[in-house]
Structure formats: structure tokens, C-alpha cells
Amino acid sequence: MRYLTKYIKSISLVLILGFALPASSTSAQVITATIRGKISDSQGGGLPDAKISARRIDTNATSAIVAGSLGQYYLPSLPAGKYEVTVEASGFGTIKRSIELFVGSDLTIDFTLQVGTVETKVEVSGDISLLETTTAEVGQTLRKDQIDNLPTVNRDFSSLALLAPGVSPGVGGNGASLAINGQRGYQNNVYIDGSSNQWQYYGRQASTFSQDWIQEFQVMTNSYSAEFGTASGGILNVITRSGSNDWHARAYLFYRAKALDSPPFSGAFTDNDPSKPIFLTKDEVADYTQRRWGGYVGGPIIRDKLFFFAGYEDLDRGSSDQLAISDYWKGLGFKSVLPTKTTDHPFIIRGDYNVTSNNRLSVRYDRTIQKSIDEGGGNAPYTVESGRDTFGGPVWNVVANLTSTLNNTSFNEFRFGYMSNMPPIVCNLSGTGGIGNLELGPPGTFSEQLYPTLQTGCPIFTGTEGEQNLTLHDNYAFVRGHHQVKFGGELRRNTLNDNITNFHDGYWEFAQDLQFNLADRDSYPYVFIGNVGPGKFKAPIWNYDLFVQDTWQIRSGLTLNLGLRYDVDRSVTAGNQFIDAKNQAIIDQYGGAAPLQKTKVDYNNFSPRLGFAWTPTSDRKTTVRGAFGLFYDQNHGNFNAIYIINTLLSNGLNVVNCNSPITNPYWDPNDTATSRTTCRAWFAQNFPLFPDLSVISHPTQGIDTLDPGLQVPFTTQYTAGVSHEFIPGLVVSADFIHSRGSGLEFFDRNELLQPDGSVESIDPRFTTVSELRNTGYVHYTALQIDTQYRKKAANFGLAYTLSKTNSDLVSGSVFGSNPTNPFNLSQDIGPDDTDQRHNLVFNGAYDFPLGFQLSGIAVFRSARPWSVTTNENPTDAAFPDRPAPKNSRRGDTQKTVDFRIGKTFRFKERFQASVFWEMYNAFNWTSYTTYDTLLESTTFGLPNAAADPRRQQLGLRFDF
């Protein structure tokens, strides 16, 4: 596969250079749209020097060019909105046509002028097919009416991306994320007004943007242009609202309360009978309220010239988590229902300036102050109050875009972006986080303690995971014959700015649900991990990319999309500055050779993008398309942060597992039972503080490293599909999709397999030498069918995906995967965590007379898999086999119906008020989400959490 990839890269580079470096404008207008086509006379001959202009209705900004020698025109960089397009030529009549453009749209519109006619001919947008005929890209655009009218319980615009085929909820404990074509949520990217809003550390959206600030956005799932990069999954391409010549304002309020919701699943069953789920009573449910209010205002500062938009939102949500802790812990006084709280106070200010008729400038500033209070993390069903934390803090962005028309055939875009993100993690037990915990007591005072059905203590990872990102982007487009060419590049400075701990407070694991008691050996822990050393550092890294791409209109109805992207990701080198000092410290303490090597930059990240679009009929109602491409992710800062904290700045990361012959310092192969007992007794002497390492001679320290040749993960994507417009407004698409994710990260323990089946550390100075490598894969194959119907009073969409996803990864986490057996990776081959064979999603809205509206979303997804786990190791194997094949069990189907009923009251011409009643999971279906996977647990195989029951929300909105 690597040889084939290199061959394709070479061939594509030769092809692109042969076309005079053409570049695709297809969907490469990151925050704007394009119209193109031919201006002809009645005989079909091209009209050179015909003038075409597009006037944006709400700002009067006009873009105008002159057609080329073949009568062809190309008008890019048009902000989304409604336009009046005017076409005129000497000796011919004038045509005017009204159209609406959406973000990323690339419409082909041909005009025929009549000789000698002096009257103006007016045509309406209904005559124009909205079927794009020049792109092989697969995806969907969510428009302003959908964003305004569809029910979304958390008012999170990105959740509407789940309406697109191939998109499902993400996995891996990385917060709310999207699995696009089976890939990881952290492999996506989110562009807001052309600038990435990705939290590079975790690979997820960093800032809050109120749903009411969003004008529209694209969900690009496959075969997007080379201008989009640093994502091997999918792209969300979002534009915010802007001001205009007319004043617009909105005020809104959404309210939820405990009394409006159905009681949730308790996490338990009567007599452990799966047919007898226990639901909390109203009295058992913690008080719940959600109050979300906000508004925006936009208008002219200087008419036709300078405009502004400003918005603010305030969220205060009090909720609860229902824990699945066992009756044993409940009897000891641990609460099984815990209150949680979320607050958020985002605001936005945006200005748009028509500098001249050929230059437009937009500037946006936004700030988010979001906090998740008493969050439980990835083990929330078992995490009690003393094991929880508060997460979140200030994030702010500045983004500027300058779009210029240089002449009739040349265009330029310059973009600046800066983001500061400094969110702290504060532990409930200590009231602080990071190194601050260690100032309140000796190491272990606030240690995390994990039992089969309970977790307590400070999380292993607390403090501030900060970063600052600077982006400079420029691209230049021009027309040459039948080619519309675009090329450009981006320079990014990512700075990790961390003050964190990782295992510095200590981590203990127990085999049974028994509270520690020095007099009871069965209650002793069997796993300990502890880290010593500083946790504060700052590491700036420069990355860059170049792209070139072309829309080559070979002939009428046939377009090739040819592109090449080149990315240089140097973020893997963060930490290299500490390696020499760390190697010397190890040599001084233990002797021997230097164990660590500096990580090299991968300079081989060429991404060819090849596609075609063919309209076989003259009415342009059908498009046949196909594409191939390579899409590189970016390396995420969490890997380097772990490396720096656990190894480069650490004075000792101690890892002991009493059941392991490698890390148990008392291990005797001739008496394994005593080995375990002695080890656990040693733990108990100081618990919960760190064990006394001075009494043992066996090494207990491990180190984390990065493969010196660590590469950037990528996907190879193939697609073939067809779209047809059956009647005006009704488009049905079907696409075959195959996506092969390669080079995903996993940790290799780097141990040596002995003839007797035992293993030894590759370096006897350390118990483990865990190295991050690129070996994992995720393979996805699907048939995706999308139906869209758009008319004035009725809009609906129906997306169906039939898919299969396999992988060799244990986890979908951004923190990498740990193989079951590094000497036999085939043990982890099987259905991926995202494998969901059937996905059916419906959305629709209908406007009734008298201002009534009904809208809704219905979701039906088949069950996802889960794997059986065990704490037992009866053969004392270094890497015991799985108790059952990976993901051999299936969970529950996921189904829900959400709807909104609204009534709009109009006052005069420009004032209206709308009231909403929204119901989520209207039929109150119980859909279990997670299961007790531990074979030794008394509740093994039973669900321990479920999706939310029926919820209701009331809304009020004023528009001026």
C-alpha cells in the first residue's frame, strides 16, 4: 500500500504540473460561493467581453467581470446570500436573474442573450437547478432555515451535522464528537469563517458559537478540495451571520425544567433482570433547570459600506448523572444521583467593510467562557462526587478575511486567525488542580482510586491544558482557458502552554468492590501508577502547508477536479528541546546508553485529490461523479504533552501491577500467589500515599517515548456516485464510499518475547518503555443515500447509510490505543467501536397557515459493539488473551423522535414573535448506551447507562 501511495503521489504531481499548476475552486471557496458558466448568443456562439455582475441584495456590494474570449465567465469569492445577477453585451438585450448562494456553492449558470432586444428579461431562481455539476465532493449544506427551525436540545449547531449520510456520534471519550465515515472525531476539522476553530490538543471544536449566530455550514464528508487540510475525517465549514443595510435583531429564551422531563434510567435492574429496568422516581432525580437566553443585533454603520453584527448568549444548566455503582457502595453512603452544572457566556462581534468595489474585509472577535462543573469524564457512570472535577475556561479568537478581485481573471484571499485557549481542570477533592494539588499534601493524598463499580479521587490528569494558535493564509485564483486555477498556502504557529499533572497524584486500581481496610487483604489494591516531577512547559511549533488545485472544464458537462496538497507538521518535535538533558540524567543515574531519540519531521505528506463530475443530459438534472484522494490528519498536542510530562520532565514514572511478571517487583515465577500477596501488602503499608520505593531493588520506573519516525495519520478515500433532480427542489443522491484510515497511533510496550513465552523490558533499567507508533487502521465501506426536498413551505431530508467499519484498535481515544497483545495485533482485529450497520435520519419542516410550523428529526441507528474485559490472568501470561473476540457483543439500537411546534405572531412589517414547544425522544424510548463489560462483575453484560428519556423545552423568540 505504501508503494502504491507513493506511485499515485508521483503521477498526480506530474499531471498537475502538466496542467500549468491548475487548482480547483470547487468547494475551495472556503467561506464564499462561486458562479460560472458561458454567455452565448442565440446561435450558441460565445460572447467575449460580455459583462456579468452580481449584486448582493442586502449590502449592495457588487462584483463584476468581463467574459473571456470563449464567452466563459468565472465569478468566485461571493459571500453567501441573495443576489441579482445582470448580464449585458453591446447590441444585445440585458438579462437579470435572482439567485441565492450558499457557503461553498459552485453553480454553473449559462446565459443566452438575444440580438437587438432592448427590454430587460427577468428570470427567477426557480429556473436554476441547485444541483452542483462541477464537483465530486460528497457532503451536505445545512441552511439558515434548518438551523433556525429544527429542534436541537443543546442549541449546538454542529449536532445538525448528524443529519448528513455517513455521520454518526463519535467514540473515544473525547467529548461530543462526530464519526465521519467511520473515522475518529479528532480527525475532523471545524472552520469558522475560514479559520480553524479546532482545539489542536484534543482535536475538537474549541469555542461556543450560538446556533443563532450561524448563517449556514457545510458538512464535507469525502473528496473535498485540497484547500482543506489537517483533517483525515471530515470538515465542518461554517460561516457566521453578518450585518447588512437593513437592521436585524433577535432576542430569545429557551427553558427546561425537571417537571417537563421523564425520569431517567437508574443504571440498575430488579434482580439483575434485563427485562426489569429501574427508573428513578421524580423525587430521586436531582433538580434540573436549563435557562438559555441571548440575542443579536446587526445593521449598517455606513450604508452600502460598513456593517456590524454582535451577539451574546447566557447558559445556566443544572442537571444530574445517574450512577451505576453497586449496592455495596450505596450502603457506605455514596450517592447514586449527582447534580452537575454547565455555564457558558459566549459573545461575538463582527464587522464587514466594502473597502472598494473589488475589496471586502471582514473581522470577527469572539470569546467563550464555558465550564462543566462536577463532570465525570469517560467513567461517569461510576464516578462519585469526590472523583469529579470542573473543566473549562476562557477561549477567544480573532479572525480577519480580505477578499480581492484583481482583474477579470485574477482573485486573491488573505486570512489571519489567532486563538487563545486556556481551560483549567480543577479537582473536586482538592479544590485545585495540577501541581497545586501537591502543595496541599504528600503525593497520593488526592490519588485516583478505581474499583469495578466506583471511581473516586482526583483525575489522573488535572491542571491547565493550554494552547495558542496563530494562522496566516493566502490563496490566489486565476482563469486560463478552460481552467479555473487556485493555489495558496498557510503558516501556523501552535504553542502548547501547559501546567498539568499526569499520575502525579497517584492512581490505584482494585480487583473488588471493597473499601480499603488494612485488616482485610482482599481490599488491597493491585495496580499503582505514580509520577514525580514538574509539569509546566511551553513549546511553540511552526507548521505550514501548500495546495494547488484546478477545475478543468474539458467540455460542456464534463469537469475534472485535480489537486495536490502538501503538509509539513512539525508538532511531533515538541519536546525535542528536553531530550538531551533527560538522556544525560538517565545515564548519570543508571548508566548505559541514551534511551531517547529526537523525533523527526515527516516531510512526505503529499495529498493528491482527483475527481470528475459529468452531466450526461442537456437539462443538467443528473450528475455522475467519482473521486480518489489522500487526506492527512494533524498530530495532536496531547501525545507530546504526555511524553514531556511522563518522561522528559519526570523524575520517575512508577508503574506496578501485582498481577504482572514484568512490573511486580516481588515476582517469583515459582510462587506467583505469594508474589501477588507480597506486592499488595507492600502497597497497603502507605496507601493512599505512594509506596516506599526504597525497600525494593527491582526497577519500577517506566518511560513513554515517541517513535523517532512518527508519521501523520491519513485516510485514502474513494467515492463513486450519482445525483438526480427529479422535480424542481427534489434531489436524490447515492454514493459508494470507501475510506481506509492508516497510521493511527497506538502504544507499543517495546518488550522482548522470550522462548518460554515470558517477556522482558527492552531496556532493563525500566519496567516498560512505551513507544507511540503508527500502526493502527480503520476501514470503512458504505452506501450512502441522501434525499433533499426544498420548497417554500415544505423542506425535508432523508439520509440512509449502510456501512461496515473494521479496525485493529482497542480504543478510539485521541490518547491512542493500547493493544491487547503487542506481539499479536490480530487479537484486536474486528468491528470498530463506531461500527453501526444501519443509520436512518429524517428531518423536516412544514409551514402551515396562520403562522404555525411543525419541524422534527427522527433517528434510527442499529446497535454498536462492545468488548468483554477481565481482570483475571489464570495463566500468568504477560499479555493474557481476550476472554472473547473484540467487539463480539452488540448493544442496543438507538432511536429517537424530536419535534418542534411553533406559532409566529407578526406585528406590522418587521416585527414578529415566535413561541416553541419542543419534545425530545417524544415516545420515551429507552436506548441503552454503555454496558458493564467486566466479566467478574455481578452486573456483567447489563447496561449501566441510557440515552436521555423524554425531555421538553419551551422557547420564545422575537425578531425585529
XYZ file of N, CA and C in Angstrom, residues 138-139 158 161-162 164-171 177-190 218-222 224 231-236 715 717 737 739 778 780 784 805 834 864:
147
model
N -18.535 14.986 -1.673
C -19.705 14.391 -1.028
C -19.946 15.128 0.285
N -21.173 15.532 0.508
C -21.486 16.234 1.745
C -22.877 16.829 1.692
N -23.433 22.143 15.561
C -22.684 21.024 14.996
C -23.449 19.709 15.111
N -24.973 18.282 12.022
C -24.165 17.534 11.060
C -24.571 16.062 11.029
N -25.214 15.591 12.112
C -25.667 14.198 12.169
C -26.798 13.926 11.181
N -26.453 14.388 8.027
C -25.813 14.013 6.767
C -25.487 12.525 6.745
N -25.565 11.879 5.583
C -25.160 10.472 5.484
C -23.694 10.306 5.869
N -23.379 9.168 6.496
C -22.001 8.882 6.866
C -21.538 9.532 8.144
N -22.427 10.258 8.837
C -22.060 10.952 10.079
C -22.839 10.327 11.233
N -22.116 9.947 12.282
C -22.736 9.364 13.469
C -22.007 9.883 14.703
N -22.564 9.684 15.905
C -21.882 10.160 17.116
C -20.507 9.516 17.262
N -19.523 10.309 17.694
C -18.157 9.824 17.838
C -17.972 8.964 19.068
N -16.796 8.342 19.167
C -16.445 7.488 20.301
C -15.088 7.915 20.832
N -18.390 14.422 19.825
C -17.646 14.438 18.565
C -18.452 13.723 17.499
N -17.955 13.794 16.278
C -18.622 13.192 15.132
C -17.709 12.149 14.515
N -18.259 10.966 14.249
C -17.546 9.946 13.486
C -17.991 10.080 12.037
N -17.107 10.590 11.188
C -17.428 10.813 9.781
C -16.762 9.721 8.959
N -17.585 8.942 8.282
C -17.109 7.792 7.507
C -16.229 6.870 8.349
N -16.668 6.629 9.583
C -16.015 5.676 10.460
C -14.748 6.151 11.125
N -14.267 7.342 10.797
C -13.005 7.813 11.359
C -13.233 8.463 12.721
N -12.144 8.761 13.403
C -12.209 9.310 14.757
C -12.667 10.768 14.755
N -13.338 11.163 15.837
C -13.795 12.540 15.942
C -12.658 13.534 15.904
N -11.496 13.166 16.452
C -10.376 14.106 16.476
C -9.706 14.248 15.111
N -10.127 13.442 14.126
C -9.574 13.548 12.786
C -10.349 14.536 11.910
N -11.372 15.176 12.460
C -12.130 16.193 11.729
C -11.523 17.566 11.959
N -12.024 18.540 11.221
C -11.644 19.932 11.465
C -12.887 20.793 11.336
N -12.891 21.904 12.052
C -14.011 22.839 12.047
C -13.478 24.208 11.648
N -21.398 23.830 5.830
C -21.240 22.624 5.040
C -20.743 21.489 5.916
N -21.231 20.287 5.635
C -20.663 19.061 6.188
C -20.000 18.341 5.016
N -18.690 18.354 4.976
C -17.948 17.740 3.878
C -17.379 16.411 4.372
N -17.881 15.323 3.819
C -17.534 14.003 4.334
C -16.534 13.248 3.474
N -16.378 13.640 2.200
C -15.500 12.877 1.323
C -15.141 13.715 0.107
N -13.268 16.353 -0.515
C -13.216 17.807 -0.531
C -11.884 18.276 -1.112
N -7.087 17.329 8.265
C -8.242 16.527 8.652
C -8.289 15.311 7.747
N -8.345 14.133 8.351
C -8.469 12.906 7.570
C -9.839 12.278 7.747
N -10.716 12.956 8.479
C -12.099 12.528 8.621
C -12.993 13.382 7.759
N -13.598 14.411 8.349
C -14.464 15.309 7.605
C -14.227 16.747 8.008
N -14.975 17.646 7.364
C -14.829 19.083 7.581
C -16.204 19.684 7.855
N -16.293 20.542 8.869
C -17.427 21.434 9.046
C -16.966 22.825 8.632
N -6.039 9.146 5.623
C -7.028 8.246 5.034
C -6.907 8.298 3.519
N -9.310 7.839 0.378
C -10.755 7.877 0.171
C -11.091 7.632 -1.299
N -18.916 4.691 -0.841
C -17.800 5.311 -0.133
C -16.887 4.226 0.426
N -13.274 4.292 2.727
C -12.276 5.112 3.405
C -11.362 4.202 4.207
N -8.359 1.943 10.382
C -9.823 1.897 10.422
C -10.302 1.864 8.977
N -13.548 1.602 6.350
C -14.982 1.910 6.309
C -15.485 1.752 4.887
N -24.293 5.318 0.769
C -24.946 6.470 1.386
C -25.971 7.049 0.428
N -17.545 -1.056 9.462
C -16.286 -0.457 9.890
C -15.482 -1.467 10.689
N -17.037 2.296 16.239
C -18.006 3.124 15.519
C -18.898 2.308 14.595
N -24.294 -0.606 18.320
C -22.836 -0.616 18.236
C -22.286 -1.769 19.084
